[in-house]
PDB file of C-alpha atoms in Angstrom:
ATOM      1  CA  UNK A 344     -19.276  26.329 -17.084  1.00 47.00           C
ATOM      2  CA  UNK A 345     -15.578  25.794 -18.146  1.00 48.00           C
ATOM      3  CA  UNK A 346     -14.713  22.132 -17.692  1.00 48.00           C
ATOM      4  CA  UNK A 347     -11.883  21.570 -15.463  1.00 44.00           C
ATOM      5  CA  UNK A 348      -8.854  19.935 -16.393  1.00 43.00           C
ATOM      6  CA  UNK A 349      -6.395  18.274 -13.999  1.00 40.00           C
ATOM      7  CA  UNK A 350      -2.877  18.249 -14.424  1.00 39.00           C
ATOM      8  CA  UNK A 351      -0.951  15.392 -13.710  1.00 41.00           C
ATOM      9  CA  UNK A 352       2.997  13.708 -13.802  1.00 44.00           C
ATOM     10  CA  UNK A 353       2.974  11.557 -16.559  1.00 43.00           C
ATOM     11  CA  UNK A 354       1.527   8.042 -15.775  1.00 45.00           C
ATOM     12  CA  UNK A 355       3.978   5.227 -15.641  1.00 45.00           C
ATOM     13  CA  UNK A 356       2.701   1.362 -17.274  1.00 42.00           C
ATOM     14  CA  UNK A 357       3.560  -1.607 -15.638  1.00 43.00           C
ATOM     15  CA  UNK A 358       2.484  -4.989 -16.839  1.00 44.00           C
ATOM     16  CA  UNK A 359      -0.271  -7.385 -13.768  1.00 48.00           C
ATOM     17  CA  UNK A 360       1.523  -9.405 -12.786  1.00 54.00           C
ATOM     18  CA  UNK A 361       4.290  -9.336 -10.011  1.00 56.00           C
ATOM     19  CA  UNK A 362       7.646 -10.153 -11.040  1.00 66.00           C
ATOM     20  CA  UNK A 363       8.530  -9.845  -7.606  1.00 68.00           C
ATOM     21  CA  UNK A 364       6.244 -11.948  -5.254  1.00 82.00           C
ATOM     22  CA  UNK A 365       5.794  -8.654  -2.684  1.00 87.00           C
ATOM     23  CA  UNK A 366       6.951  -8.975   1.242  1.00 93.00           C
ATOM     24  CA  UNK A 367       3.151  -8.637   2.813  1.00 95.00           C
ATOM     25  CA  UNK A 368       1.580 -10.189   5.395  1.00 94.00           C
ATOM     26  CA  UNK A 369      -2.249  -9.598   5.616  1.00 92.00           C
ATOM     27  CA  UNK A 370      -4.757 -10.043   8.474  1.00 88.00           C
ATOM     28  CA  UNK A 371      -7.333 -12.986   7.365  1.00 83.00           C
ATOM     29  CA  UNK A 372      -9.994 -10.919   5.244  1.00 78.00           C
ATOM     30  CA  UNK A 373     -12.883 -10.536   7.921  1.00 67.00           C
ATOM     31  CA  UNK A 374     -11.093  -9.480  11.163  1.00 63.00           C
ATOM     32  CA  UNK A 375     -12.099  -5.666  11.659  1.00 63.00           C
ATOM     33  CA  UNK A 376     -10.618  -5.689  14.782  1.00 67.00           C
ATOM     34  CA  UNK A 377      -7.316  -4.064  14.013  1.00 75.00           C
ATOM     35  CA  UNK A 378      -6.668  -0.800  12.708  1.00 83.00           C
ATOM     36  CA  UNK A 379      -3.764  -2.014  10.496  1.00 88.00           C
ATOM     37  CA  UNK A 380      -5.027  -4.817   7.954  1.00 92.00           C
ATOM     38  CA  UNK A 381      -0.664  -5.999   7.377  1.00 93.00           C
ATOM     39  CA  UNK A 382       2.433  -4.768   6.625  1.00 95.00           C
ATOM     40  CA  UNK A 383       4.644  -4.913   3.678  1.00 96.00           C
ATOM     41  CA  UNK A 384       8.473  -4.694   3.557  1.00 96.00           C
ATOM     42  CA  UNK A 385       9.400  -2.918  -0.134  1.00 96.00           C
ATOM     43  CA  UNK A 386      12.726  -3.753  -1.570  1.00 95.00           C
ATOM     44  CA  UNK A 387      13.104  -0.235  -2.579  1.00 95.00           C
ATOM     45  CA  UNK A 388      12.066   3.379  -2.129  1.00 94.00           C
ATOM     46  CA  UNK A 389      10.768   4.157  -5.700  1.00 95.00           C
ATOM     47  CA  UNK A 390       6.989   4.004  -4.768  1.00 95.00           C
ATOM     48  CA  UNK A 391       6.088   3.996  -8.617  1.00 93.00           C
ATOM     49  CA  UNK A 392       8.038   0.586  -9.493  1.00 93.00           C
ATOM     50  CA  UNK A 393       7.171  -0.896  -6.243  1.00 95.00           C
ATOM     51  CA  UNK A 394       3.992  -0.570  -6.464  1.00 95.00           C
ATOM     52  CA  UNK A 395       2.242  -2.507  -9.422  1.00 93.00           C
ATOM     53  CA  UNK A 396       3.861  -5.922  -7.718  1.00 93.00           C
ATOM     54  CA  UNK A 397       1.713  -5.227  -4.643  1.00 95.00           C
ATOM     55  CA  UNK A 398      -1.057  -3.844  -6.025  1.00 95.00           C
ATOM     56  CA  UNK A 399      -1.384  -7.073  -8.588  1.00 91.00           C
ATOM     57  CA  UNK A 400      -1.816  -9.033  -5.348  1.00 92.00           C
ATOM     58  CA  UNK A 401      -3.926  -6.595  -3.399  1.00 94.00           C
ATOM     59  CA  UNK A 402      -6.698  -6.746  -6.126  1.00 92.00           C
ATOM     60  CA  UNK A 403      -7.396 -10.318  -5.243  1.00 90.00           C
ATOM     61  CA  UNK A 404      -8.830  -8.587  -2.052  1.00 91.00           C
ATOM     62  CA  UNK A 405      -9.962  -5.426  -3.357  1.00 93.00           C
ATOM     63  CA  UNK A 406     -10.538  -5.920  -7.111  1.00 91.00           C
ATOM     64  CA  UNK A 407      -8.970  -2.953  -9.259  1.00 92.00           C
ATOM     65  CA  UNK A 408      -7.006  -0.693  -7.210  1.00 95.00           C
ATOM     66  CA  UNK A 409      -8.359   2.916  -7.756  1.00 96.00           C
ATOM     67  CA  UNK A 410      -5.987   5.399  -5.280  1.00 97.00           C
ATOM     68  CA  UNK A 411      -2.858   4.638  -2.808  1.00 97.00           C
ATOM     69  CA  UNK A 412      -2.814   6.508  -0.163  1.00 96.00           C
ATOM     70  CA  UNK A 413       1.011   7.309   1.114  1.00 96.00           C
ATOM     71  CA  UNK A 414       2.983   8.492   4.298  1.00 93.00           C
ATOM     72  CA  UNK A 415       4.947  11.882   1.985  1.00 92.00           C
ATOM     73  CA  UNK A 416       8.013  11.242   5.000  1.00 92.00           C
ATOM     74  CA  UNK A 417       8.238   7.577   4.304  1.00 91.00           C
ATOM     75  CA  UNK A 418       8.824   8.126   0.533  1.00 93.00           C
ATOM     76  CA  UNK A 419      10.794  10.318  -2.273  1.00 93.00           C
ATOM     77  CA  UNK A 420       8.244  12.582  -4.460  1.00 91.00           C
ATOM     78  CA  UNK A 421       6.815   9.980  -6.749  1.00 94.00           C
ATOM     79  CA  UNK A 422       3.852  10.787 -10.255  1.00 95.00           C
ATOM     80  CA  UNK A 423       0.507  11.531  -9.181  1.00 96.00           C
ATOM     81  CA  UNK A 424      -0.738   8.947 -11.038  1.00 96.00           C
ATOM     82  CA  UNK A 425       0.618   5.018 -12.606  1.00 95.00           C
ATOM     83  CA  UNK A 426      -1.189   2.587 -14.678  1.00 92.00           C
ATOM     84  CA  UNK A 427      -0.965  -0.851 -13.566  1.00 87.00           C
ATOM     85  CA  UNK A 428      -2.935  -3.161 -16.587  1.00 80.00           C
ATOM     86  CA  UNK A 429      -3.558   0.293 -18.372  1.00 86.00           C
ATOM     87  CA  UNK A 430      -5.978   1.245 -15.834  1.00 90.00           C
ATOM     88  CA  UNK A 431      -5.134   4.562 -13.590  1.00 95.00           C
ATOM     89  CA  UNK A 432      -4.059   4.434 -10.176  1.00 96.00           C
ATOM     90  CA  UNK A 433      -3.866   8.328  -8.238  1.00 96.00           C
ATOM     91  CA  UNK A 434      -1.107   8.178  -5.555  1.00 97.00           C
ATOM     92  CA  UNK A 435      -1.846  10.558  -3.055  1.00 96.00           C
ATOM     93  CA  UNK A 436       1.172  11.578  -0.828  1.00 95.00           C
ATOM     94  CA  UNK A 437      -0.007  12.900   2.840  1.00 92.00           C
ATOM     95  CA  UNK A 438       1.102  13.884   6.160  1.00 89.00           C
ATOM     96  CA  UNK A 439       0.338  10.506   8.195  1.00 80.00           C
ATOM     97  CA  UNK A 440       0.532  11.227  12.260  1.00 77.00           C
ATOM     98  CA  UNK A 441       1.063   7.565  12.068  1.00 77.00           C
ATOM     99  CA  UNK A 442       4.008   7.372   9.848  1.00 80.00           C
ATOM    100  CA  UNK A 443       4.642   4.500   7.337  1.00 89.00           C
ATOM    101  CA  UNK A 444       0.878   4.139   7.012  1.00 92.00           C
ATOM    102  CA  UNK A 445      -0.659   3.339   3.412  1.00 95.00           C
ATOM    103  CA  UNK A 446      -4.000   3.265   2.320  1.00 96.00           C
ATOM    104  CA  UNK A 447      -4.604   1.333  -0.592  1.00 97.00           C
ATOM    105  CA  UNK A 448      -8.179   1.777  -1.962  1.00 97.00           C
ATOM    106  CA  UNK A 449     -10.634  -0.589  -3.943  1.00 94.00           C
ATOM    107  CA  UNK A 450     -12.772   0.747  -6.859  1.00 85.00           C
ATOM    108  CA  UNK A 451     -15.893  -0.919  -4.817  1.00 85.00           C
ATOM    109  CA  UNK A 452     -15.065   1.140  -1.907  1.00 89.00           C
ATOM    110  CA  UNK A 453     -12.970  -1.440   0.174  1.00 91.00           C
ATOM    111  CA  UNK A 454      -9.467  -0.676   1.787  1.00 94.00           C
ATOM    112  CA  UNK A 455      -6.639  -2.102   2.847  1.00 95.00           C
ATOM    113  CA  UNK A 456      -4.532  -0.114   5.526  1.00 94.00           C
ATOM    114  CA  UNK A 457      -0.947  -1.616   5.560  1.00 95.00           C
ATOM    115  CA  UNK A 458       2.440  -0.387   8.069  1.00 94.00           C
ATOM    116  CA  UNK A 459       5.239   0.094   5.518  1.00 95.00           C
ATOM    117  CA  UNK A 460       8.453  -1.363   7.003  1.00 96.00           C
ATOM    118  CA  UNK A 461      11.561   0.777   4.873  1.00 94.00           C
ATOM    119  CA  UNK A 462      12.977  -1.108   2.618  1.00 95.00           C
ATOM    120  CA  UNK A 463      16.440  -0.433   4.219  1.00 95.00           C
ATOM    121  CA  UNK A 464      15.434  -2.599   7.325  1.00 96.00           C
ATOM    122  CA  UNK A 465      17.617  -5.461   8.056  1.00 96.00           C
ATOM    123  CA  UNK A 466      15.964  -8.917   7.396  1.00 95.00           C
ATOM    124  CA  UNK A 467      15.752 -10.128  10.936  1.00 95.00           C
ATOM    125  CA  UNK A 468      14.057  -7.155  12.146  1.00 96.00           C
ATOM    126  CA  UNK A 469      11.659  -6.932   9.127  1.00 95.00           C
ATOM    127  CA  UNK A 470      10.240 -10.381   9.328  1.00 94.00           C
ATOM    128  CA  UNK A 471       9.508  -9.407  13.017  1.00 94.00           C
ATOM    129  CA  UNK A 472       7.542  -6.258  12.394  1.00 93.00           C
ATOM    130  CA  UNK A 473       5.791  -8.861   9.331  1.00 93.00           C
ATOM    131  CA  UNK A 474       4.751 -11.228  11.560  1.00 92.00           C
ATOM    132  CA  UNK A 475       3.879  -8.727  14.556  1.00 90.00           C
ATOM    133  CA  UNK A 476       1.581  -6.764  12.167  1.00 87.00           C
ATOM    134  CA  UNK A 477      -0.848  -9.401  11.491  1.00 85.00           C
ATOM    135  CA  UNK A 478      -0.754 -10.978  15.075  1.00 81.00           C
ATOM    136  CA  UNK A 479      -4.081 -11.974  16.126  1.00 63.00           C
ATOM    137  CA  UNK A 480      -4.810 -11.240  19.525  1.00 59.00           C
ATOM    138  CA  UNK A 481      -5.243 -13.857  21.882  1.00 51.00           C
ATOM    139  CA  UNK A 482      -9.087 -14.554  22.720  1.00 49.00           C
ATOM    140  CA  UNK A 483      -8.157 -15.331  26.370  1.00 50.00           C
ATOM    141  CA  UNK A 484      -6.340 -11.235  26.504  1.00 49.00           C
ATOM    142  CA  UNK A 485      -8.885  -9.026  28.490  1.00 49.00           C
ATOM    143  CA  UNK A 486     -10.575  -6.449  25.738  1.00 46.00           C
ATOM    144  CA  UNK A 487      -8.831  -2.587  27.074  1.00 45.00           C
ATOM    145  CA  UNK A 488     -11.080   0.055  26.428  1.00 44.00           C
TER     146      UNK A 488
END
């Protein structure tokens, strides 16, 4: 059997730790009961240099980040593949129904789904769709099914 070899962009290095504290709001870790864990307002639209910020504070959560998982309208082609800390990280470009969806996955299997707010979003109307993404709903709010 020929081994396969796969054929990637070249990998872009970036150092841990963020020199830009990311815009993200998270859901407290434990509350399954949203489909969307936060949200997290990019200052640009290079995926590739915004990305190793966020991911440095993501792996509190999820440990080494393994593969993002992006919305291909929300973003310009980006590599296949970056190296945050000199370990790999395979970005994955796809066709989200729900657009300015991401995926960011663990290497033990967990994942954080986050709503991408463009980077070209006004302030007022970004820290908004921040704080509305992590909402928790009120206990008192009948449960729709």
């Amino acid at each position: 059997m020929t081994p396969m070899r796969l054929y990637h962009r070249h990998a872009t290095r970036h150092r841990v730790r963020p020199e830009y504290t990311p815009r993200l709001r998270l859901r407290p870790k434990g509350r399954p009961d949203a489909y969307i864990d936060g949200a997290w307002w990019p200052r640009s639209d290079d995926l590739s240099a915004e990305l190793p910020d966020l991911l440095a504070v993501l792996a509190v959560r999820l440990g080494l980040v393994s593969r993002v998982v992006y919305d291909q309208a929300s973003w310009p082609p980006a590599p296949r593949q970056i190296a945050v800390n000199d370990h790999p990280v395979l970005l994955d470009a796809y066709p989200f129904e729900l657009g300015n969806t991401m995926y960011v996955h663990g290497s033990a299997g967990e994942m954080i789904v986050l709503q991408v707010i463009s980077s070209t979003t006004d302030a007022d109307t970004a820290h908004t769709a921040l704080m509305a993404a992590v909402e928790l709903p009120d206990p008192a709010d009948p449960v729709v099914i």
